[in-house]
XYZ file of C-alpha atoms in Angstrom:
703
model
C 0.005 -0.117 0.141
C 1.122 3.581 -0.663
C 2.322 5.706 2.070
C -0.114 8.045 3.970
C -0.503 11.614 2.271
C 1.855 14.367 3.022
C 0.586 17.191 5.128
C 0.232 20.348 3.002
C 3.189 22.793 4.073
C 5.013 20.064 6.137
C 8.440 18.405 5.795
C 7.732 14.798 5.875
C 6.520 12.650 2.978
C 9.825 12.320 1.219
C 11.446 8.946 0.520
C 14.577 7.796 -0.967
C 13.979 5.526 -4.216
C 15.215 2.703 -2.185
C 12.462 3.176 0.391
C 9.572 3.081 -2.031
C 7.016 0.165 -1.920
C 3.664 0.407 -3.228
C 1.172 -2.401 -3.743
C -1.138 -2.122 -6.473
C -4.547 -3.694 -6.993
C -4.931 -4.598 -10.757
C -8.534 -5.724 -9.987
C -9.300 -1.851 -9.669
C -8.288 -1.535 -13.319
C -10.387 -3.932 -14.957
C -13.878 -2.375 -16.175
C -12.230 0.732 -16.956
C -12.496 0.355 -20.894
C -10.791 3.351 -22.578
C -10.128 5.095 -19.012
C -12.445 8.104 -19.391
C -13.142 10.102 -16.188
C -16.508 8.816 -16.069
C -15.570 5.357 -16.511
C -16.010 2.450 -14.210
C -12.181 0.880 -13.513
C -8.728 2.297 -13.281
C -6.730 3.988 -10.963
C -4.163 6.523 -10.623
C -0.213 6.486 -9.252
C 0.988 10.282 -8.382
C 4.059 11.747 -7.117
C 6.764 13.943 -7.197
C 10.319 12.753 -8.183
C 13.716 14.278 -7.880
C 16.535 12.385 -9.984
C 20.270 13.462 -8.968
C 22.824 14.556 -11.446
C 24.175 10.976 -11.565
C 21.004 9.566 -13.006
C 22.107 8.366 -16.566
C 20.237 6.781 -19.583
C 18.809 3.141 -19.643
C 18.233 3.689 -15.565
C 15.119 2.079 -14.075
C 13.328 4.503 -11.446
C 10.533 2.109 -10.153
C 10.538 -1.628 -10.612
C 7.429 -3.963 -10.833
C 7.136 -7.307 -9.004
C 4.204 -10.103 -8.960
C 3.193 -11.339 -5.849
C 5.365 -14.536 -5.606
C 7.581 -13.840 -8.484
C 11.518 -12.894 -8.010
C 11.974 -11.159 -11.166
C 12.124 -6.821 -11.242
C 10.799 -5.559 -14.382
C 10.865 -2.152 -15.169
C 7.694 0.529 -14.697
C 9.384 3.506 -15.093
C 12.485 4.108 -16.616
C 14.663 6.210 -18.338
C 15.507 5.977 -22.321
C 18.998 6.361 -23.863
C 18.152 10.037 -24.264
C 17.181 10.305 -20.309
C 13.374 10.375 -21.564
C 10.986 8.931 -19.320
C 9.375 5.545 -20.116
C 6.269 4.358 -18.653
C 5.847 0.547 -19.564
C 2.646 -1.863 -19.623
C 1.858 -3.784 -16.344
C 2.614 -7.208 -15.569
C -0.664 -9.582 -15.564
C -2.805 -6.672 -16.850
C -1.649 -5.821 -20.646
C -0.101 -8.273 -22.957
C 2.328 -5.865 -23.757
C 3.964 -5.848 -20.465
C 7.926 -6.199 -20.406
C 9.314 -9.717 -20.212
C 12.624 -10.661 -18.730
C 14.417 -10.973 -22.245
C 12.824 -7.685 -23.299
C 15.973 -5.319 -22.703
C 16.213 -2.884 -23.753
C 13.051 -1.464 -22.722
C 12.640 0.880 -25.975
C 11.971 -2.303 -28.242
C 8.901 -3.046 -26.058
C 5.830 -1.168 -25.873
C 6.115 1.913 -24.044
C 4.695 5.237 -23.139
C 7.362 7.924 -23.433
C 7.719 12.007 -23.155
C 9.339 13.637 -25.902
C 11.598 15.599 -23.854
C 14.390 15.062 -21.545
C 13.913 14.326 -18.066
C 15.329 17.363 -15.934
C 17.657 16.262 -13.174
C 18.228 17.785 -9.644
C 14.658 19.278 -10.239
C 11.376 18.158 -9.076
C 8.840 17.113 -11.514
C 5.214 15.441 -10.935
C 4.244 12.288 -12.529
C 0.939 10.839 -12.916
C 0.418 7.316 -14.083
C -3.234 6.578 -15.322
C -4.034 2.827 -15.705
C -6.825 0.906 -17.067
C -7.137 -2.655 -18.419
C -6.888 -1.195 -22.062
C -5.144 2.301 -21.687
C -2.084 4.232 -20.023
C -1.355 7.731 -19.753
C 1.487 9.472 -18.854
C 1.378 13.031 -17.178
C 3.942 15.192 -16.670
C 3.935 18.672 -14.447
C -0.076 18.168 -14.607
C -0.034 17.740 -18.737
C -0.561 14.921 -20.745
C 2.322 13.874 -22.364
C 1.846 10.370 -23.941
C -0.786 7.366 -23.981
C -1.383 4.108 -25.428
C -3.768 1.657 -25.953
C -3.382 -1.712 -24.839
C -4.687 -5.503 -24.965
C -5.796 -6.601 -21.605
C -5.215 -9.921 -20.292
C -8.033 -12.086 -19.363
C -9.032 -12.306 -15.807
C -7.557 -15.360 -13.586
C -9.575 -17.402 -11.649
C -11.170 -15.777 -8.568
C -9.337 -18.124 -6.267
C -5.835 -17.118 -6.768
C -5.751 -14.433 -4.307
C -2.108 -13.450 -5.633
C -3.369 -12.855 -9.371
C -4.218 -9.121 -9.285
C -1.201 -8.064 -6.829
C 1.734 -6.046 -8.239
C 4.518 -4.358 -6.307
C 6.405 -1.103 -7.203
C 9.627 -0.670 -5.763
C 12.436 1.742 -6.193
C 15.864 1.275 -7.509
C 17.728 0.328 -4.469
C 21.386 0.689 -6.004
C 21.884 2.147 -9.418
C 19.889 5.574 -9.221
C 19.973 8.157 -6.523
C 16.717 9.759 -6.213
C 13.732 10.831 -3.855
C 9.820 10.917 -4.138
C 7.611 12.888 -2.306
C 3.780 12.186 -1.326
C 3.400 9.132 -3.551
C -0.174 7.899 -3.653
C -2.349 5.474 -5.461
C -6.054 6.861 -6.170
C -9.099 4.818 -7.177
C -10.222 7.419 -9.727
C -8.952 8.791 -12.928
C -8.837 12.650 -14.046
C -7.324 13.826 -10.718
C -3.482 14.289 -11.874
C -3.843 17.993 -12.507
C -5.375 18.442 -8.906
C -2.438 16.277 -7.294
C 0.097 18.244 -9.086
C -1.161 21.691 -7.783
C -2.340 20.570 -4.305
C 0.886 20.174 -2.505
C 4.333 20.476 -4.077
C 7.536 19.578 -2.512
C 9.991 22.210 -1.006
C 13.605 23.064 -2.065
C 16.418 25.016 -0.617
C 18.596 27.374 -2.441
C 20.890 30.588 -2.028
C 19.659 34.000 -3.146
C 22.647 35.048 -4.873
C 21.362 38.675 -5.552
C 21.153 39.282 -1.870
C 24.701 38.360 -0.959
C 27.066 41.221 0.339
C 30.726 41.678 1.287
C 31.973 39.034 -1.124
C 34.271 39.773 -3.940
C 34.316 37.506 -7.135
C 37.238 36.626 -8.759
C 37.731 36.120 -12.461
C 37.412 32.384 -11.992
C 34.309 32.614 -10.548
C 35.870 32.076 -6.974
C 34.588 33.924 -4.074
C 36.944 36.079 -1.940
C 35.755 36.524 1.608
C 38.238 38.507 4.201
C 38.585 35.914 7.141
C 40.972 35.371 10.069
C 41.338 37.067 13.160
C 38.789 39.257 14.737
C 40.460 42.472 14.061
C 40.692 41.546 10.275
C 37.506 39.676 9.421
C 34.570 41.038 7.690
C 31.002 40.443 7.633
C 29.218 38.942 4.733
C 25.943 38.538 4.048
C 23.879 35.309 2.187
C 20.483 34.667 1.935
C 18.745 31.088 1.662
C 15.228 30.527 0.302
C 12.782 27.829 0.767
C 10.416 27.636 -2.032
C 8.371 25.133 -3.705
C 8.357 23.204 -7.161
C 6.906 26.285 -8.467
C 9.290 28.695 -7.000
C 6.882 30.073 -4.453
C 8.293 31.059 -1.232
C 7.412 28.147 1.517
C 6.133 29.070 5.026
C 7.212 26.172 7.014
C 8.167 25.483 10.523
C 11.569 24.469 10.038
C 15.280 25.937 10.883
C 18.273 26.316 8.603
C 22.060 26.047 9.782
C 25.271 27.145 8.051
C 28.548 25.327 8.286
C 31.844 25.715 6.696
C 33.074 22.920 4.656
C 35.847 21.673 2.098
C 35.053 22.012 -1.508
C 36.950 19.084 -2.793
C 35.407 16.311 -0.168
C 32.562 18.227 1.750
C 33.986 17.605 4.919
C 33.279 19.900 7.749
C 36.011 22.349 8.637
C 37.057 21.530 12.047
C 38.850 23.878 14.425
C 42.801 23.994 14.155
C 43.112 23.414 17.496
C 40.897 22.822 21.166
C 41.158 26.588 21.976
C 40.712 27.978 18.710
C 37.567 29.659 17.250
C 35.159 27.945 15.409
C 35.685 28.144 11.547
C 32.509 29.837 10.827
C 30.815 32.626 13.000
C 27.279 34.086 13.100
C 26.177 37.471 14.240
C 23.444 37.275 16.296
C 21.932 40.530 18.372
C 25.176 42.432 18.025
C 27.320 39.180 19.153
C 29.326 36.447 17.644
C 28.526 32.908 18.147
C 29.491 29.366 16.289
C 27.320 29.088 13.172
C 26.281 25.590 13.926
C 24.943 26.589 17.418
C 22.406 29.177 15.885
C 19.888 27.894 13.251
C 17.923 30.425 12.006
C 14.175 30.251 11.159
C 12.978 30.293 7.727
C 10.223 33.196 7.900
C 8.037 33.786 4.385
C 10.502 31.311 2.941
C 13.771 33.054 3.880
C 16.263 33.214 6.231
C 19.511 35.781 6.240
C 22.858 34.917 7.722
C 25.347 37.535 8.634
C 28.327 35.099 8.880
C 32.614 35.368 9.366
C 35.407 33.255 8.716
C 37.567 32.637 11.200
C 39.652 29.961 9.300
C 41.860 31.043 6.358
C 42.246 28.965 3.371
C 46.100 29.311 3.716
C 45.909 27.677 7.432
C 44.023 24.693 5.434
C 46.808 23.805 2.533
C 45.059 26.571 0.410
C 42.055 24.588 0.012
C 38.781 26.116 -0.884
C 35.743 25.947 1.242
C 31.746 26.041 0.745
C 29.136 27.761 2.925
C 26.729 24.980 3.227
C 23.211 25.487 4.486
C 20.891 22.604 5.709
C 17.947 21.774 7.787
C 18.092 20.603 11.032
C 16.278 16.932 10.300
C 18.035 13.734 10.931
C 17.458 12.442 7.489
C 19.545 14.812 4.590
C 18.302 15.588 1.314
C 20.000 17.247 -1.547
C 17.246 19.059 -2.273
C 16.848 20.561 1.388
C 20.939 21.297 1.279
C 22.511 24.396 -0.675
C 26.202 25.061 -1.003
C 27.841 28.521 -2.177
C 30.321 28.837 -4.992
C 33.535 27.974 -3.895
C 35.144 30.339 -1.342
C 38.995 31.326 -0.602
C 39.357 33.139 2.682
C 42.270 35.428 2.739
C 43.716 37.792 5.196
C 43.490 41.461 4.628
C 44.948 43.993 6.934
C 43.222 46.931 8.001
C 45.038 50.312 8.172
C 46.769 50.881 11.384
C 45.286 54.315 11.736
C 41.520 55.261 11.898
C 40.692 57.225 8.391
C 39.274 60.431 9.482
C 38.354 63.609 7.274
C 41.168 66.289 6.736
C 39.845 69.702 6.133
C 39.781 71.026 2.644
C 37.842 74.073 1.278
C 34.879 72.811 -0.299
C 34.091 73.479 -4.092
C 30.394 73.154 -3.596
C 28.577 76.150 -3.819
C 24.720 77.026 -2.815
C 23.406 76.655 -6.078
C 25.158 72.989 -6.722
C 23.924 72.272 -3.391
C 20.547 73.044 -4.356
C 20.752 71.372 -7.897
C 22.048 68.097 -6.300
C 19.178 67.962 -3.917
C 16.482 68.665 -6.610
C 18.143 65.923 -8.600
C 16.784 63.364 -5.831
C 13.885 65.315 -5.527
C 14.424 67.155 -2.111
C 14.868 70.771 -1.601
C 17.866 72.392 0.379
C 16.058 71.656 3.817
C 16.187 67.732 2.801
C 12.386 67.511 2.549
C 10.741 66.196 -0.532
C 10.620 68.798 -2.973
C 7.072 68.367 -4.864
C 8.091 71.721 -6.929
C 11.196 70.336 -8.551
C 11.420 71.291 -12.206
C 13.939 68.966 -13.118
C 12.960 66.375 -16.019
C 13.130 62.395 -15.238
C 14.642 60.574 -18.284
C 14.833 57.057 -18.828
C 18.243 55.268 -18.996
C 19.974 52.200 -17.935
C 22.928 53.456 -16.033
C 26.313 51.341 -16.155
C 28.133 51.248 -12.734
C 31.657 51.087 -12.596
C 32.123 48.882 -9.453
C 33.219 45.385 -9.204
C 30.628 43.197 -9.083
C 30.159 41.201 -6.176
C 27.681 38.493 -7.950
C 25.549 38.308 -10.807
C 21.666 38.810 -9.860
C 19.938 38.289 -13.316
C 19.487 41.949 -13.867
C 20.655 42.660 -17.416
C 21.761 45.899 -18.785
C 21.680 46.112 -22.477
C 20.624 49.350 -22.544
C 20.249 52.583 -23.888
C 22.232 55.404 -22.470
C 21.231 59.054 -22.481
C 23.859 61.775 -22.447
C 23.326 65.252 -21.598
C 25.770 67.777 -22.891
C 25.067 71.060 -21.437
C 26.550 74.703 -22.018
C 25.750 78.307 -20.857
C 24.230 79.003 -24.485
C 22.668 75.599 -25.430
C 21.709 71.985 -24.298
C 22.195 69.072 -26.776
C 20.776 65.508 -25.904
C 22.807 62.651 -27.869
C 21.100 59.281 -27.660
C 23.894 56.486 -27.526
C 22.891 52.495 -27.922
C 26.049 50.526 -26.637
C 25.204 47.023 -25.467
C 26.869 47.300 -21.866
C 27.246 44.517 -19.281
C 26.486 46.170 -15.951
C 28.647 45.559 -13.017
C 27.806 46.271 -9.236
C 29.790 46.564 -6.321
C 27.550 44.551 -4.189
C 23.930 43.149 -4.426
C 22.146 44.806 -1.794
C 20.656 43.288 1.364
C 18.078 45.014 3.385
C 19.886 44.130 6.550
C 22.462 46.739 6.443
C 23.651 47.297 10.066
C 27.322 46.685 10.663
C 28.746 47.968 14.410
C 32.059 46.655 13.380
C 33.244 49.838 11.263
C 35.865 52.315 12.770
C 34.916 54.794 10.394
C 34.166 58.179 11.756
C 32.526 61.490 10.473
C 33.498 65.250 10.752
C 31.571 66.914 13.856
C 32.942 70.530 12.918
C 30.963 73.529 11.683
C 33.039 74.684 8.763
C 32.814 72.642 5.360
C 35.028 69.746 5.728
C 35.841 66.680 3.087
C 37.421 63.187 3.687
C 40.760 61.578 2.770
C 41.222 59.772 -0.355
C 41.777 56.639 1.536
C 38.259 56.952 3.315
C 36.544 57.474 0.346
C 38.190 54.664 -1.582
C 37.460 52.567 1.186
C 33.736 53.646 0.927
C 33.756 52.848 -3.035
C 35.249 49.323 -2.047
C 33.075 48.106 0.797
C 29.972 46.566 0.843
C 26.483 48.057 1.607
C 26.872 47.050 5.341
C 29.916 49.031 5.816
C 27.965 51.769 3.986
C 25.159 52.132 5.736
C 27.050 52.078 9.229
C 29.379 54.958 8.046
C 26.518 57.099 6.830
C 24.346 56.386 9.871
C 27.307 57.793 12.109
C 28.355 60.475 9.824
C 24.502 61.884 9.154
C 24.218 62.287 12.754
C 27.556 64.640 12.832
C 28.500 66.563 9.865
C 26.674 68.891 8.091
C 24.960 68.953 4.858
C 28.039 70.709 2.907
C 29.974 67.449 4.134
C 27.521 65.146 2.817
C 27.726 66.817 -0.435
C 31.769 66.833 -0.518
C 31.496 63.303 0.293
C 28.864 62.363 -2.392
C 30.787 64.279 -5.071
C 34.305 62.393 -4.243
C 32.479 58.811 -4.067
C 30.699 59.580 -7.710
C 33.852 60.654 -8.949
C 36.327 57.874 -7.987
C 33.376 55.147 -8.470
C 32.169 56.862 -11.775
C 28.272 56.286 -10.470
C 26.287 59.455 -9.834
C 23.804 57.312 -7.895
C 25.858 56.907 -5.182
C 25.622 60.656 -4.781
C 22.096 60.328 -3.870
C 21.940 57.649 -1.382
C 24.829 59.791 0.289
C 22.847 63.485 0.207
C 19.432 61.458 1.141
C 21.077 59.924 4.051
C 20.301 62.462 6.606
C 16.471 63.065 6.121
C 16.027 59.262 5.675
C 17.453 58.269 9.011
C 16.109 61.125 10.918
C 12.453 60.568 9.339
C 12.808 56.643 10.188
C 13.749 57.483 13.719
C 10.852 60.012 13.994
C 8.514 57.235 12.241
C 9.826 54.377 14.950
C 9.297 56.808 17.755
C 5.455 56.962 16.661
C 5.114 53.215 16.308
C 6.934 51.636 19.075
C 5.586 54.271 21.749
C 9.252 54.363 23.280
C 9.156 50.453 23.644
C 11.447 47.789 22.151
C 8.778 45.894 20.089
C 5.515 46.990 18.331
C 2.483 44.904 17.012
C 2.707 44.876 13.065
C -0.816 45.340 12.631
C -0.263 48.853 14.924
C 2.430 49.741 12.748
C 0.671 49.506 9.551
C -1.262 52.633 9.533
C 1.744 54.735 10.467
C 3.895 52.988 7.862
C 1.179 53.560 4.853
C 0.724 57.465 5.940
C 4.454 57.827 5.789
C 4.551 56.308 2.299
C 1.762 58.212 0.971
C 3.364 61.538 2.272
C 6.624 61.025 1.053
C 5.735 59.554 -2.439
C 2.718 62.471 -2.796
C 0.313 59.665 -3.428
C -3.374 61.134 -2.698
C -5.075 57.880 -4.599
C -3.204 54.954 -4.443
C -1.720 53.592 -0.871
C -0.406 50.290 -0.259
C -2.285 47.049 -0.833
C -2.416 44.122 1.509
C -0.105 42.343 -1.059
C 2.325 45.273 -0.815
C 1.929 44.992 3.020
C 2.959 41.602 2.847
C 5.858 41.854 0.738
C 7.077 45.105 3.179
C 6.649 42.371 5.953
C 8.855 40.072 4.453
C 11.586 42.562 3.783
C 11.724 43.331 7.291
C 11.911 39.621 8.257
C 8.979 39.936 10.705
C 5.790 38.035 11.566
C 3.401 39.517 14.277
C 5.433 42.460 15.617
C 8.940 43.880 14.888
C 11.924 45.605 16.523
C 14.011 48.523 15.370
C 16.130 46.440 13.446
C 13.745 44.876 11.502
C 11.858 48.274 11.074
C 15.233 49.950 9.593
C 15.229 46.969 7.285
C 11.833 48.089 5.648
C 12.371 51.674 5.885
C 15.872 51.604 4.069
C 14.004 49.731 1.454
C 10.458 51.784 1.271
C 11.831 55.436 2.087
C 13.775 55.142 -1.657
C 10.839 53.881 -3.433
C 8.693 56.481 -1.849
C 11.288 59.288 -2.692
C 11.484 58.085 -6.125
C 7.423 57.862 -6.761
C 7.570 61.294 -5.736
C 9.014 62.563 -8.745
C 6.267 63.875 -11.381
C 6.513 61.528 -14.048
C 6.904 58.259 -11.810
C 4.308 59.531 -9.740
C 1.636 60.360 -12.789
C 2.840 56.709 -13.575
C 1.860 55.094 -10.301
C -1.412 56.616 -9.852
C -2.483 54.983 -13.174
C -4.257 51.914 -12.877
C -6.151 51.868 -16.088
C -4.172 49.911 -17.300
C -1.336 49.495 -14.602
C 1.839 50.965 -15.268
C 4.009 50.113 -12.355
C 3.007 46.971 -10.298
C 2.768 46.911 -6.329
C 5.492 45.602 -4.528
C 6.073 42.340 -5.917
C 9.185 39.854 -6.112
C 10.985 38.905 -9.143
C 9.436 35.473 -8.880
C 6.245 36.877 -8.961
C 7.029 39.240 -11.686
C 7.880 36.224 -13.700
C 4.810 34.220 -12.838
C 2.893 37.111 -14.092
C 4.522 37.214 -17.349
C 3.645 33.155 -17.813
C 0.212 32.281 -19.337
C 0.759 28.888 -17.909
C 3.465 27.496 -15.744
C 5.532 26.428 -18.952
C 4.631 28.742 -21.664
C 5.291 32.668 -21.577
C 3.249 35.286 -22.781
C 3.421 37.446 -26.074
C 7.033 38.719 -26.907
C 7.446 42.427 -25.640
C 4.965 42.034 -22.784
C 6.546 43.828 -19.681
C 5.583 45.024 -16.046
C 7.362 47.507 -14.176
C 8.571 46.632 -10.397
C 10.865 47.664 -7.687
C 13.520 45.410 -6.886
C 13.295 43.871 -3.390
C 16.881 43.474 -3.027
C 18.024 46.833 -3.319
C 17.957 48.825 -0.319
C 19.727 52.171 1.009
C 22.656 52.809 0.555
C 22.711 50.466 -2.539
C 23.286 52.915 -5.678
C 20.346 51.553 -7.211
C 17.912 51.681 -4.660
C 14.559 53.157 -5.480
C 15.133 52.252 -9.001
C 12.752 50.551 -11.480
C 13.146 47.192 -12.966
C 11.379 46.321 -16.189
C 10.831 42.343 -16.464
C 9.864 41.519 -19.980
C 9.741 38.638 -22.707
C 12.519 38.904 -24.793
C 12.743 37.979 -28.571
C 14.535 34.662 -27.055
C 11.588 33.758 -25.845
C 12.823 34.090 -21.883
C 12.450 36.391 -19.175
C 14.828 39.459 -18.920
C 15.004 41.785 -15.898
C 16.512 45.603 -16.679
C 17.313 47.799 -14.015
C 15.894 51.349 -15.015
C 17.455 54.479 -13.487
C 16.494 57.820 -13.461
C 18.457 60.636 -14.894
C 17.316 64.593 -15.230
C 17.550 67.191 -18.061
C 15.377 70.037 -18.752
C 16.122 69.275 -22.375
C 13.754 66.602 -22.836
C 10.118 66.629 -22.374
C 7.687 63.386 -23.281
C 5.829 60.784 -20.863
C 7.846 58.071 -19.073
C 5.765 55.322 -20.694
C 6.447 56.726 -24.071
C 10.296 56.826 -23.309
C 9.807 53.145 -22.289
C 7.691 52.386 -25.515
C 10.402 53.493 -27.669
C 12.553 50.627 -26.731
C 12.160 48.028 -29.187
C 11.926 45.182 -26.533
C 9.084 46.692 -24.770
C 5.691 46.288 -26.663
C 2.602 45.866 -24.322
C 1.985 46.019 -20.637
C 1.622 42.647 -19.001
C -1.477 43.665 -16.982
C -3.898 45.645 -18.913
C -6.339 46.095 -16.162
C -5.995 46.424 -12.296
């Protein structure tokens, strides 16, 4: 008999192939005729299948054995082209395989036309009657066959109708989930959508504090406590459809050798653990502090104390797994190869050096207006600058590719006192990025300090270069310290220097906005928390919505329930939130609201017939919106606009829009839009978007 159905949302129901044992009653298949859904006989075998990368052609996945028989014959196998084969049943169909039927492709079989994917969950549905067998893959019928039935055996033979399905015990590494035998036909698609299995993976777009070499190896600064640096990794638990899973489970991180997977041990008894996790401002051995999955995600702030040079120059992996005693490859995730290096910090603290600022009052006002803010730091609703769409190339070293492409148009503004000209260039630029943002951007280990003098100060070259090279966490910590102690002129000077050295003007905006962002965030938290350590999410929502509408100048469109759920996921909270969780939310939401305060984006946000800018949705949700089914994409050129949930202050792209669209290669692409400003170009933002040859129609025509 089949195992009991797996509980929806649970972590049970997984079996290794060697543990699969299912009894089939062939008597239930008789009288089913052609197997119509209204027919009398027939049964369905449904299950999810996960095959490891070692599964090769001509491998048997499930055997069939008759009661009292010794021979194992195939029921479900892989062909030489790694395509799934379903074979007729013994004692029911004349076409059933025999002991001399190898290769199985020479016998009657039902075959999928596509190659079976490995290391990925697929759903198998087998409908059986005495005259028909059907094979369903991921809820869709892919093949069927009409067969000849064997006459019924005498009723006194009790084992005449008994067949067992058993998993391959030695040659194929694979797993099944929620295997069921149903005494009815026509329910395969329902079983497919009802209770999908889970898979653990690393969200590389949210990794921070990591450098990537030309060979793809991660370089992480570790070693002594005075030298090692934080790096951030996020793991996601999704179902087979790519949707986040809310399950009561915990994930633990460990450091393993890349060559053999063995856990890296302490070099001596009194040495520090090789991998450390930051938790509430303190460091703990990573294996002693598992993190719960919240809304499908767990965010790890880690440090490595074990240098590769102390381990025969071996490479490592950061390995994540659940706490279950039984280990499954789909509930484990390993990073790319890691080389832990030592990088000495400067012997003296880097502070600002005094220099006369070159920023004039007019320049300060100009920079502030470019961000949509007045000189007092308030949102400037009367800004006269015009927003132009471009895809801006950052010149920072890329930390990790996150799927956002920049085959782009570049709008260049040439200005003089007499005239202004707009030149349109169309190079194809591969975008590089200093870091992929994470909304948890607090790091108490920075030793940077700002100026507290009244006169205009600037910063040393070493300090500016360090800001350019550090991760988002370190930048956030520095700006939090600096914004509270230096004046606006100092921030302008730093913003100009960072913009100059990095070649990315978007850093300027993030630096200049920091003072107002932090002050309004502190005020908002004070209102929400009422001077307590934590506040209920339900009581925080009205104030968050009110601040969003005020900053964004959005009179008619606020935040939907879906938007609030995305915000709660960014914060990483459930029923209540603390200051750290609120800050994660605020560092993302404030920049989005500031972008929406600009006239052209604000007009687009207000339009809901049709919807031009989606509410707050994730990358996965955006991709699903561009599918007419789970396998088919919508019309080429279909696109939607969204705000990326992995870009938070002070990431240079925080508050930017992403266009997700179906490209000419019939695949989904994500392009980062940035907003440049000039009075030389009029026209609506939607017109500029539709000038792009690959953007043809909105993905959602009605709200």
